[in-house]
mmCIF file of C-alpha atoms in Angstrom:
data_model
loop_
_atom_site.group_PDB
_atom_site.id
_atom_site.type_symbol
_atom_site.label_atom_id
_atom_site.label_comp_id
_atom_site.label_asym_id
_atom_site.label_seq_id
_atom_site.Cartn_x
_atom_site.Cartn_y
_atom_site.Cartn_z
ATOM 1 C CA UNK A 11 -83.548 38.515 68.297
ATOM 2 C CA UNK A 12 -83.785 36.345 65.585
ATOM 3 C CA UNK A 13 -87.047 34.785 64.881
ATOM 4 C CA UNK A 14 -87.417 30.951 64.792
ATOM 5 C CA UNK A 15 -87.988 29.670 61.149
ATOM 6 C CA UNK A 16 -91.420 27.973 61.648
ATOM 7 C CA UNK A 17 -90.712 24.166 60.070
ATOM 8 C CA UNK A 18 -92.358 22.985 57.193
ATOM 9 C CA UNK A 19 -90.815 19.136 56.766
ATOM 10 C CA UNK A 20 -92.701 17.222 59.554
ATOM 11 C CA UNK A 21 -91.282 13.708 60.782
ATOM 12 C CA UNK A 22 -94.381 11.252 61.409
ATOM 13 C CA UNK A 23 -91.213 9.058 62.168
ATOM 14 C CA UNK A 24 -88.910 10.430 64.693
ATOM 15 C CA UNK A 25 -85.069 11.052 63.190
ATOM 16 C CA UNK A 26 -83.551 9.625 66.715
ATOM 17 C CA UNK A 27 -86.059 6.084 66.429
ATOM 18 C CA UNK A 28 -84.940 5.451 62.887
ATOM 19 C CA UNK A 29 -81.020 6.306 63.782
ATOM 20 C CA UNK A 30 -81.005 3.085 66.139
ATOM 21 C CA UNK A 31 -81.645 1.311 62.594
ATOM 22 C CA UNK A 32 -78.695 3.304 60.650
ATOM 23 C CA UNK A 33 -74.779 1.772 60.699
ATOM 24 C CA UNK A 34 -73.931 3.854 63.254
ATOM 25 C CA UNK A 35 -76.876 4.357 65.399
ATOM 26 C CA UNK A 36 -76.881 7.945 65.130
ATOM 27 C CA UNK A 37 -79.287 10.332 63.618
ATOM 28 C CA UNK A 38 -76.125 11.247 60.838
ATOM 29 C CA UNK A 39 -76.195 7.749 60.256
ATOM 30 C CA UNK A 40 -76.863 6.018 57.259
ATOM 31 C CA UNK A 41 -79.163 2.831 56.341
ATOM 32 C CA UNK A 42 -80.276 1.289 53.048
ATOM 33 C CA UNK A 43 -83.839 1.997 51.884
ATOM 34 C CA UNK A 44 -86.009 -0.061 49.548
ATOM 35 C CA UNK A 45 -88.537 1.136 47.664
ATOM 36 C CA UNK A 46 -90.849 -1.772 46.946
ATOM 37 C CA UNK A 47 -92.933 0.037 44.924
ATOM 38 C CA UNK A 48 -90.011 0.909 42.288
ATOM 39 C CA UNK A 49 -87.961 -1.801 43.774
ATOM 40 C CA UNK A 50 -84.964 0.310 43.284
ATOM 41 C CA UNK A 51 -82.867 1.246 46.694
ATOM 42 C CA UNK A 52 -80.502 3.669 47.977
ATOM 43 C CA UNK A 53 -78.995 4.984 51.178
ATOM 44 C CA UNK A 54 -79.778 7.895 53.160
ATOM 45 C CA UNK A 55 -79.887 9.290 56.744
ATOM 46 C CA UNK A 56 -83.391 9.547 58.801
ATOM 47 C CA UNK A 57 -83.423 12.779 57.998
ATOM 48 C CA UNK A 58 -84.498 12.247 54.739
ATOM 49 C CA UNK A 59 -87.268 10.035 55.520
ATOM 50 C CA UNK A 60 -90.333 9.172 57.677
ATOM 51 C CA UNK A 61 -91.228 12.860 56.829
ATOM 52 C CA UNK A 62 -93.950 15.073 54.934
ATOM 53 C CA UNK A 63 -94.739 18.767 54.591
ATOM 54 C CA UNK A 64 -96.909 20.221 56.966
ATOM 55 C CA UNK A 65 -98.007 16.473 57.798
ATOM 56 C CA UNK A 66 -98.712 18.572 61.617
ATOM 57 C CA UNK A 67 -99.757 21.546 60.310
ATOM 58 C CA UNK A 68 -102.314 23.394 62.554
ATOM 59 C CA UNK A 69 -104.213 26.890 61.896
ATOM 60 C CA UNK A 70 -105.471 28.209 65.142
ATOM 61 C CA UNK A 71 -105.306 31.584 66.148
ATOM 62 C CA UNK A 72 -102.623 32.051 68.937
ATOM 63 C CA UNK A 73 -100.183 29.140 68.341
ATOM 64 C CA UNK A 74 -97.585 28.493 65.483
ATOM 65 C CA UNK A 75 -98.201 26.537 62.322
ATOM 66 C CA UNK A 76 -95.971 24.179 63.892
ATOM 67 C CA UNK A 77 -97.330 23.952 67.454
ATOM 68 C CA UNK A 78 -98.067 20.531 67.434
ATOM 69 C CA UNK A 79 -94.531 19.385 65.623
ATOM 70 C CA UNK A 80 -92.998 21.490 68.350
ATOM 71 C CA UNK A 81 -94.757 19.832 71.203
ATOM 72 C CA UNK A 82 -94.466 16.033 70.142
ATOM 73 C CA UNK A 83 -90.493 16.926 70.251
ATOM 74 C CA UNK A 84 -90.169 16.406 73.718
ATOM 75 C CA UNK A 85 -91.867 13.578 74.437
ATOM 76 C CA UNK A 86 -90.287 11.817 71.535
ATOM 77 C CA UNK A 87 -87.243 12.644 72.736
ATOM 78 C CA UNK A 88 -87.914 10.480 75.808
ATOM 79 C CA UNK A 89 -89.709 8.002 74.580
ATOM 80 C CA UNK A 90 -86.440 7.421 72.179
ATOM 81 C CA UNK A 91 -84.374 7.484 75.306
ATOM 82 C CA UNK A 92 -86.495 4.740 77.163
ATOM 83 C CA UNK A 93 -86.341 2.486 73.454
ATOM 84 C CA UNK A 94 -82.408 3.195 73.757
ATOM 85 C CA UNK A 95 -82.140 2.078 77.612
ATOM 86 C CA UNK A 96 -83.954 -1.047 75.835
ATOM 87 C CA UNK A 97 -81.692 -1.789 73.040
ATOM 88 C CA UNK A 98 -78.440 -1.104 75.573
ATOM 89 C CA UNK A 99 -79.224 -3.342 78.429
ATOM 90 C CA UNK A 100 -81.596 -6.123 75.984
ATOM 91 C CA UNK A 101 -83.549 -6.456 79.084
ATOM 92 C CA UNK A 102 -87.563 -5.202 80.254
ATOM 93 C CA UNK A 103 -88.183 -1.770 80.497
ATOM 94 C CA UNK A 104 -88.758 -0.350 83.936
ATOM 95 C CA UNK A 105 -92.463 1.200 84.488
ATOM 96 C CA UNK A 106 -91.816 4.322 83.353
ATOM 97 C CA UNK A 107 -89.993 3.691 80.454
ATOM 98 C CA UNK A 108 -92.531 0.795 79.132
ATOM 99 C CA UNK A 109 -94.911 3.659 79.834
ATOM 100 C CA UNK A 110 -93.279 5.674 77.560
ATOM 101 C CA UNK A 111 -92.076 3.023 74.699
ATOM 102 C CA UNK A 112 -96.355 2.329 74.221
ATOM 103 C CA UNK A 113 -97.421 5.879 74.149
ATOM 104 C CA UNK A 114 -95.042 6.334 70.768
ATOM 105 C CA UNK A 115 -95.378 3.122 69.681
ATOM 106 C CA UNK A 116 -99.693 4.155 69.550
ATOM 107 C CA UNK A 117 -98.981 7.761 68.421
ATOM 108 C CA UNK A 118 -96.923 6.080 64.991
ATOM 109 C CA UNK A 119 -99.585 3.801 64.714
ATOM 110 C CA UNK A 120 -102.457 5.622 64.144
ATOM 111 C CA UNK A 121 -100.567 9.275 63.088
ATOM 112 C CA UNK A 122 -99.210 7.924 59.589
ATOM 113 C CA UNK A 123 -99.726 9.067 55.968
ATOM 114 C CA UNK A 124 -101.002 5.373 55.363
ATOM 115 C CA UNK A 125 -104.023 5.720 57.464
ATOM 116 C CA UNK A 126 -104.557 9.178 57.005
ATOM 117 C CA UNK A 127 -104.645 8.622 53.077
ATOM 118 C CA UNK A 128 -106.797 5.795 53.867
ATOM 119 C CA UNK A 129 -109.148 8.077 56.783
ATOM 120 C CA UNK A 130 -109.449 10.730 53.612
ATOM 121 C CA UNK A 131 -110.724 8.466 50.914
ATOM 122 C CA UNK A 132 -113.386 6.999 53.039
ATOM 123 C CA UNK A 133 -114.487 10.715 54.198
ATOM 124 C CA UNK A 134 -114.386 12.236 49.942
ATOM 125 C CA UNK A 135 -116.424 9.153 48.918
ATOM 126 C CA UNK A 136 -118.625 10.403 51.892
ATOM 127 C CA UNK A 137 -118.968 14.014 50.816
ATOM 128 C CA UNK A 138 -119.384 13.126 47.263
ATOM 129 C CA UNK A 139 -122.248 10.899 47.959
ATOM 130 C CA UNK A 140 -123.802 14.090 50.079
ATOM 131 C CA UNK A 141 -122.991 16.424 46.572
ATOM 132 C CA UNK A 142 -124.992 13.769 44.355
ATOM 133 C CA UNK A 143 -128.075 13.809 46.889
ATOM 134 C CA UNK A 144 -128.157 17.132 47.661
ATOM 135 C CA UNK A 145 -127.922 17.902 43.341
ATOM 136 C CA UNK A 146 -130.627 15.488 43.215
ATOM 137 C CA UNK A 147 -133.771 17.531 43.317
ATOM 138 C CA UNK A 148 -133.570 21.273 43.287
ATOM 139 C CA UNK A 149 -136.003 21.302 46.147
ATOM 140 C CA UNK A 150 -133.268 19.481 48.403
ATOM 141 C CA UNK A 151 -130.835 21.569 47.003
ATOM 142 C CA UNK A 152 -132.875 25.493 47.992
ATOM 143 C CA UNK A 153 -133.630 24.055 51.618
ATOM 144 C CA UNK A 154 -129.449 23.207 51.761
ATOM 145 C CA UNK A 155 -128.849 26.543 51.349
ATOM 146 C CA UNK A 156 -131.461 28.600 53.321
ATOM 147 C CA UNK A 157 -130.536 26.703 56.240
ATOM 148 C CA UNK A 158 -126.822 27.955 55.597
ATOM 149 C CA UNK A 159 -128.045 31.223 55.078
ATOM 150 C CA UNK A 160 -129.703 31.638 58.222
ATOM 151 C CA UNK A 161 -126.826 29.971 59.720
ATOM 152 C CA UNK A 162 -124.718 32.960 57.925
ATOM 153 C CA UNK A 163 -122.730 31.296 55.619
ATOM 154 C CA UNK A 164 -122.146 33.336 52.789
ATOM 155 C CA UNK A 165 -123.836 31.371 49.668
ATOM 156 C CA UNK A 166 -123.904 34.018 46.395
ATOM 157 C CA UNK A 167 -126.927 33.673 44.212
ATOM 158 C CA UNK A 168 -124.116 34.138 41.007
ATOM 159 C CA UNK A 169 -123.941 30.439 41.240
ATOM 160 C CA UNK A 170 -127.278 28.531 40.075
ATOM 161 C CA UNK A 171 -128.655 24.821 41.201
ATOM 162 C CA UNK A 172 -127.986 23.556 37.594
ATOM 163 C CA UNK A 173 -124.353 25.004 37.613
ATOM 164 C CA UNK A 174 -124.078 23.295 40.467
ATOM 165 C CA UNK A 175 -125.348 19.966 39.644
ATOM 166 C CA UNK A 176 -123.260 20.406 36.392
ATOM 167 C CA UNK A 177 -119.970 20.288 38.537
ATOM 168 C CA UNK A 178 -120.983 17.584 40.412
ATOM 169 C CA UNK A 179 -122.198 15.317 38.015
ATOM 170 C CA UNK A 180 -118.853 15.725 35.681
ATOM 171 C CA UNK A 181 -117.030 14.605 38.976
ATOM 172 C CA UNK A 182 -113.680 16.596 37.753
ATOM 173 C CA UNK A 183 -112.851 17.597 41.319
ATOM 174 C CA UNK A 184 -111.176 16.480 44.421
ATOM 175 C CA UNK A 185 -111.316 17.296 48.430
ATOM 176 C CA UNK A 186 -108.797 18.748 50.504
ATOM 177 C CA UNK A 187 -108.671 17.842 54.049
ATOM 178 C CA UNK A 188 -106.371 20.105 56.250
ATOM 179 C CA UNK A 189 -104.045 18.517 58.493
ATOM 180 C CA UNK A 190 -105.843 20.212 61.386
ATOM 181 C CA UNK A 191 -108.816 18.113 61.073
ATOM 182 C CA UNK A 192 -106.936 14.725 60.736
ATOM 183 C CA UNK A 193 -105.079 15.116 64.241
ATOM 184 C CA UNK A 194 -108.230 15.792 65.784
ATOM 185 C CA UNK A 195 -109.538 12.297 65.101
ATOM 186 C CA UNK A 196 -105.972 10.390 65.286
ATOM 187 C CA UNK A 197 -105.517 12.041 68.644
ATOM 188 C CA UNK A 198 -108.961 10.358 69.602
ATOM 189 C CA UNK A 199 -107.882 7.408 68.210
ATOM 190 C CA UNK A 200 -104.864 7.080 69.876
ATOM 191 C CA UNK A 201 -106.886 7.870 73.036
ATOM 192 C CA UNK A 202 -108.681 4.603 72.676
ATOM 193 C CA UNK A 203 -105.706 2.527 71.350
ATOM 194 C CA UNK A 204 -103.710 3.114 74.317
ATOM 195 C CA UNK A 205 -105.662 1.135 76.941
ATOM 196 C CA UNK A 206 -105.439 -1.798 74.773
ATOM 197 C CA UNK A 207 -102.177 -1.815 74.177
ATOM 198 C CA UNK A 208 -101.780 -1.215 78.106
ATOM 199 C CA UNK A 209 -103.597 -4.641 78.480
ATOM 200 C CA UNK A 210 -101.300 -6.626 76.703
ATOM 201 C CA UNK A 211 -98.554 -8.643 78.004
ATOM 202 C CA UNK A 212 -94.797 -7.346 76.327
ATOM 203 C CA UNK A 213 -92.239 -8.808 75.676
ATOM 204 C CA UNK A 214 -88.809 -7.805 74.267
ATOM 205 C CA UNK A 215 -87.494 -9.963 71.752
ATOM 206 C CA UNK A 216 -83.454 -9.979 71.175
ATOM 207 C CA UNK A 217 -81.798 -11.161 67.695
ATOM 208 C CA UNK A 218 -79.330 -12.962 67.517
ATOM 209 C CA UNK A 219 -75.658 -11.781 67.706
ATOM 210 C CA UNK A 220 -74.838 -13.112 64.607
ATOM 211 C CA UNK A 221 -77.906 -12.212 62.804
ATOM 212 C CA UNK A 222 -80.365 -11.495 61.126
ATOM 213 C CA UNK A 223 -81.008 -8.462 62.707
ATOM 214 C CA UNK A 224 -84.357 -6.712 62.447
ATOM 215 C CA UNK A 225 -85.348 -3.687 59.728
ATOM 216 C CA UNK A 226 -88.019 -0.695 59.979
ATOM 217 C CA UNK A 227 -90.278 0.484 57.782
ATOM 218 C CA UNK A 228 -92.061 3.686 56.991
ATOM 219 C CA UNK A 229 -95.215 2.366 58.931
ATOM 220 C CA UNK A 230 -93.526 -0.276 61.610
ATOM 221 C CA UNK A 231 -95.848 -1.136 64.076
ATOM 222 C CA UNK A 232 -97.195 -4.447 62.875
ATOM 223 C CA UNK A 233 -100.456 -6.321 63.909
ATOM 224 C CA UNK A 234 -100.996 -9.956 62.835
ATOM 225 C CA UNK A 235 -103.424 -12.772 63.552
ATOM 226 C CA UNK A 236 -101.718 -15.955 65.723
ATOM 227 C CA UNK A 237 -101.304 -19.460 63.914
ATOM 228 C CA UNK A 238 -102.288 -18.262 60.404
ATOM 229 C CA UNK A 239 -105.493 -16.687 60.722
ATOM 230 C CA UNK A 240 -107.136 -14.165 58.218
ATOM 231 C CA UNK A 241 -110.016 -11.601 58.359
ATOM 232 C CA UNK A 242 -110.519 -8.272 59.549
ATOM 233 C CA UNK A 243 -108.372 -7.447 62.480
ATOM 234 C CA UNK A 244 -107.643 -4.975 65.161
ATOM 235 C CA UNK A 245 -105.555 -3.871 68.303
ATOM 236 C CA UNK A 246 -108.533 -5.154 70.668
ATOM 237 C CA UNK A 247 -109.092 -8.335 69.135
ATOM 238 C CA UNK A 248 -107.834 -11.775 71.064
ATOM 239 C CA UNK A 249 -105.405 -14.034 69.015
ATOM 240 C CA UNK A 250 -103.377 -10.930 67.617
ATOM 241 C CA UNK A 251 -99.713 -9.813 67.571
ATOM 242 C CA UNK A 252 -98.290 -6.599 68.121
ATOM 243 C CA UNK A 253 -95.036 -6.002 66.929
ATOM 244 C CA UNK A 254 -92.888 -2.826 66.694
ATOM 245 C CA UNK A 255 -89.064 -3.220 65.655
ATOM 246 C CA UNK A 256 -87.566 -0.857 68.414
ATOM 247 C CA UNK A 257 -83.567 -1.008 66.729
ATOM 248 C CA UNK A 258 -81.550 -3.452 65.064
ATOM 249 C CA UNK A 259 -81.088 -5.550 67.620
ATOM 250 C CA UNK A 260 -84.020 -5.865 69.632
ATOM 251 C CA UNK A 261 -88.235 -5.322 69.373
ATOM 252 C CA UNK A 262 -91.353 -5.278 70.912
ATOM 253 C CA UNK A 263 -93.771 -7.780 70.859
ATOM 254 C CA UNK A 264 -97.686 -8.128 72.767
ATOM 255 C CA UNK A 265 -100.111 -10.371 72.958
ATOM 256 C CA UNK A 266 -103.380 -11.064 75.390
ATOM 257 C CA UNK A 267 -102.634 -14.463 76.065
ATOM 258 C CA UNK A 268 -100.247 -17.120 76.277
ATOM 259 C CA UNK A 269 -97.604 -14.209 76.881
ATOM 260 C CA UNK A 270 -93.600 -15.049 76.166
ATOM 261 C CA UNK A 271 -90.995 -14.613 78.986
ATOM 262 C CA UNK A 272 -90.199 -10.909 79.351
ATOM 263 C CA UNK A 273 -86.522 -11.025 77.556
ATOM 264 C CA UNK A 274 -86.780 -14.052 74.349
ATOM 265 C CA UNK A 275 -83.464 -14.694 73.148
ATOM 266 C CA UNK A 276 -84.797 -15.356 69.504
ATOM 267 C CA UNK A 277 -83.623 -17.796 66.512
ATOM 268 C CA UNK A 278 -83.186 -16.578 63.043
ATOM 269 C CA UNK A 279 -86.546 -18.253 62.128
ATOM 270 C CA UNK A 280 -88.277 -15.652 64.373
ATOM 271 C CA UNK A 281 -86.688 -12.719 63.639
ATOM 272 C CA UNK A 282 -87.294 -13.359 59.944
ATOM 273 C CA UNK A 283 -91.005 -13.246 60.464
ATOM 274 C CA UNK A 284 -91.271 -10.250 62.246
ATOM 275 C CA UNK A 285 -89.283 -8.718 59.703
ATOM 276 C CA UNK A 286 -92.225 -10.125 57.318
ATOM 277 C CA UNK A 287 -94.507 -8.508 58.852
ATOM 278 C CA UNK A 288 -92.899 -4.986 58.859
ATOM 279 C CA UNK A 289 -91.632 -5.295 55.083
ATOM 280 C CA UNK A 290 -95.553 -6.061 54.425
ATOM 281 C CA UNK A 291 -96.679 -3.622 56.560
ATOM 282 C CA UNK A 292 -94.840 -0.594 54.775
ATOM 283 C CA UNK A 293 -96.638 1.917 52.528
ATOM 284 C CA UNK A 294 -93.647 2.177 50.182
ATOM 285 C CA UNK A 295 -90.073 2.346 52.263
ATOM 286 C CA UNK A 296 -87.939 -0.750 54.350
ATOM 287 C CA UNK A 297 -84.740 0.701 56.001
ATOM 288 C CA UNK A 298 -82.202 -2.148 56.909
ATOM 289 C CA UNK A 299 -78.770 -1.166 57.912
ATOM 290 C CA UNK A 300 -77.665 -3.632 56.282
ATOM 291 C CA UNK A 301 -77.854 -4.238 52.356
ATOM 292 C CA UNK A 302 -79.346 -7.775 52.663
ATOM 293 C CA UNK A 303 -81.544 -8.198 55.198
ATOM 294 C CA UNK A 304 -84.072 -11.756 56.014
ATOM 295 C CA UNK A 305 -87.548 -12.415 55.561
ATOM 296 C CA UNK A 306 -89.481 -15.606 56.342
ATOM 297 C CA UNK A 307 -91.089 -16.737 52.963
ATOM 298 C CA UNK A 308 -92.510 -20.471 52.800
ATOM 299 C CA UNK A 309 -90.677 -21.805 55.384
ATOM 300 C CA UNK A 310 -87.673 -20.446 55.014
ATOM 301 C CA UNK A 311 -85.554 -17.696 56.058
ATOM 302 C CA UNK A 312 -85.127 -16.154 53.282
ATOM 303 C CA UNK A 313 -82.370 -13.074 51.650
ATOM 304 C CA UNK A 314 -83.458 -10.109 50.168
ATOM 305 C CA UNK A 315 -81.177 -7.485 48.731
ATOM 306 C CA UNK A 316 -81.419 -3.666 48.969
#
């Protein structure tokens, strides 16, 4: 019996979700990808974007390294099926489909390289501050070593306090974080986020049949203040709007107050406004089914070419 190979390429954006933004609407379809860092573009399929090596890897005895990746696949499939039913009907989802879509939205919002990188940079800064404290005084270092050895940590006598202090003060080192620890934090954040999403009133936004179309990005869940406010923002704050593109013709929009109708037929300016948010929120890539897409800029609908 053949052994199933371990998956190393993990998609933080499901291919079947991204497929709705391709020219055919299928996973094998093509879309334009705009690299906002280089301003270059290329055409590809969902297989080649929205993924990182070992992004969901775990090292737990009795489980394969790709156990989380495989466990998420069935749910992602059900959620994307729910999205496709909304796309096909241009109607508000059923209760069960609404629940699936919100769960996928929440997972994408908290489990992505952009937030993971930000979180890890904060952790690294804290750990380096702790290291600086440990080598600031030999008595502090000796006490910590003694406690560590009492906890059966293996600390060699061959490395002196002076060696460690020189190493830390030199600062020429980095700290690597295992995806397993990130996943634990991200799933905890998801548990906190999902009830906040559920308290919002949601609407299906439908793009005009003659355009423009919605775009997607590598960080497609957007959160914005209403009315041009500024400052720190969070999913639990009033007067904020969440937008999540479901496909090139349909999006999902949620607020706490002054809700829209369950289904809203958008004007070109509405689509362009949401596209601006999606593009601005991207980490590196914007995905469009057509070469030229539209964003709201300086009070007008402006065309952006890939």
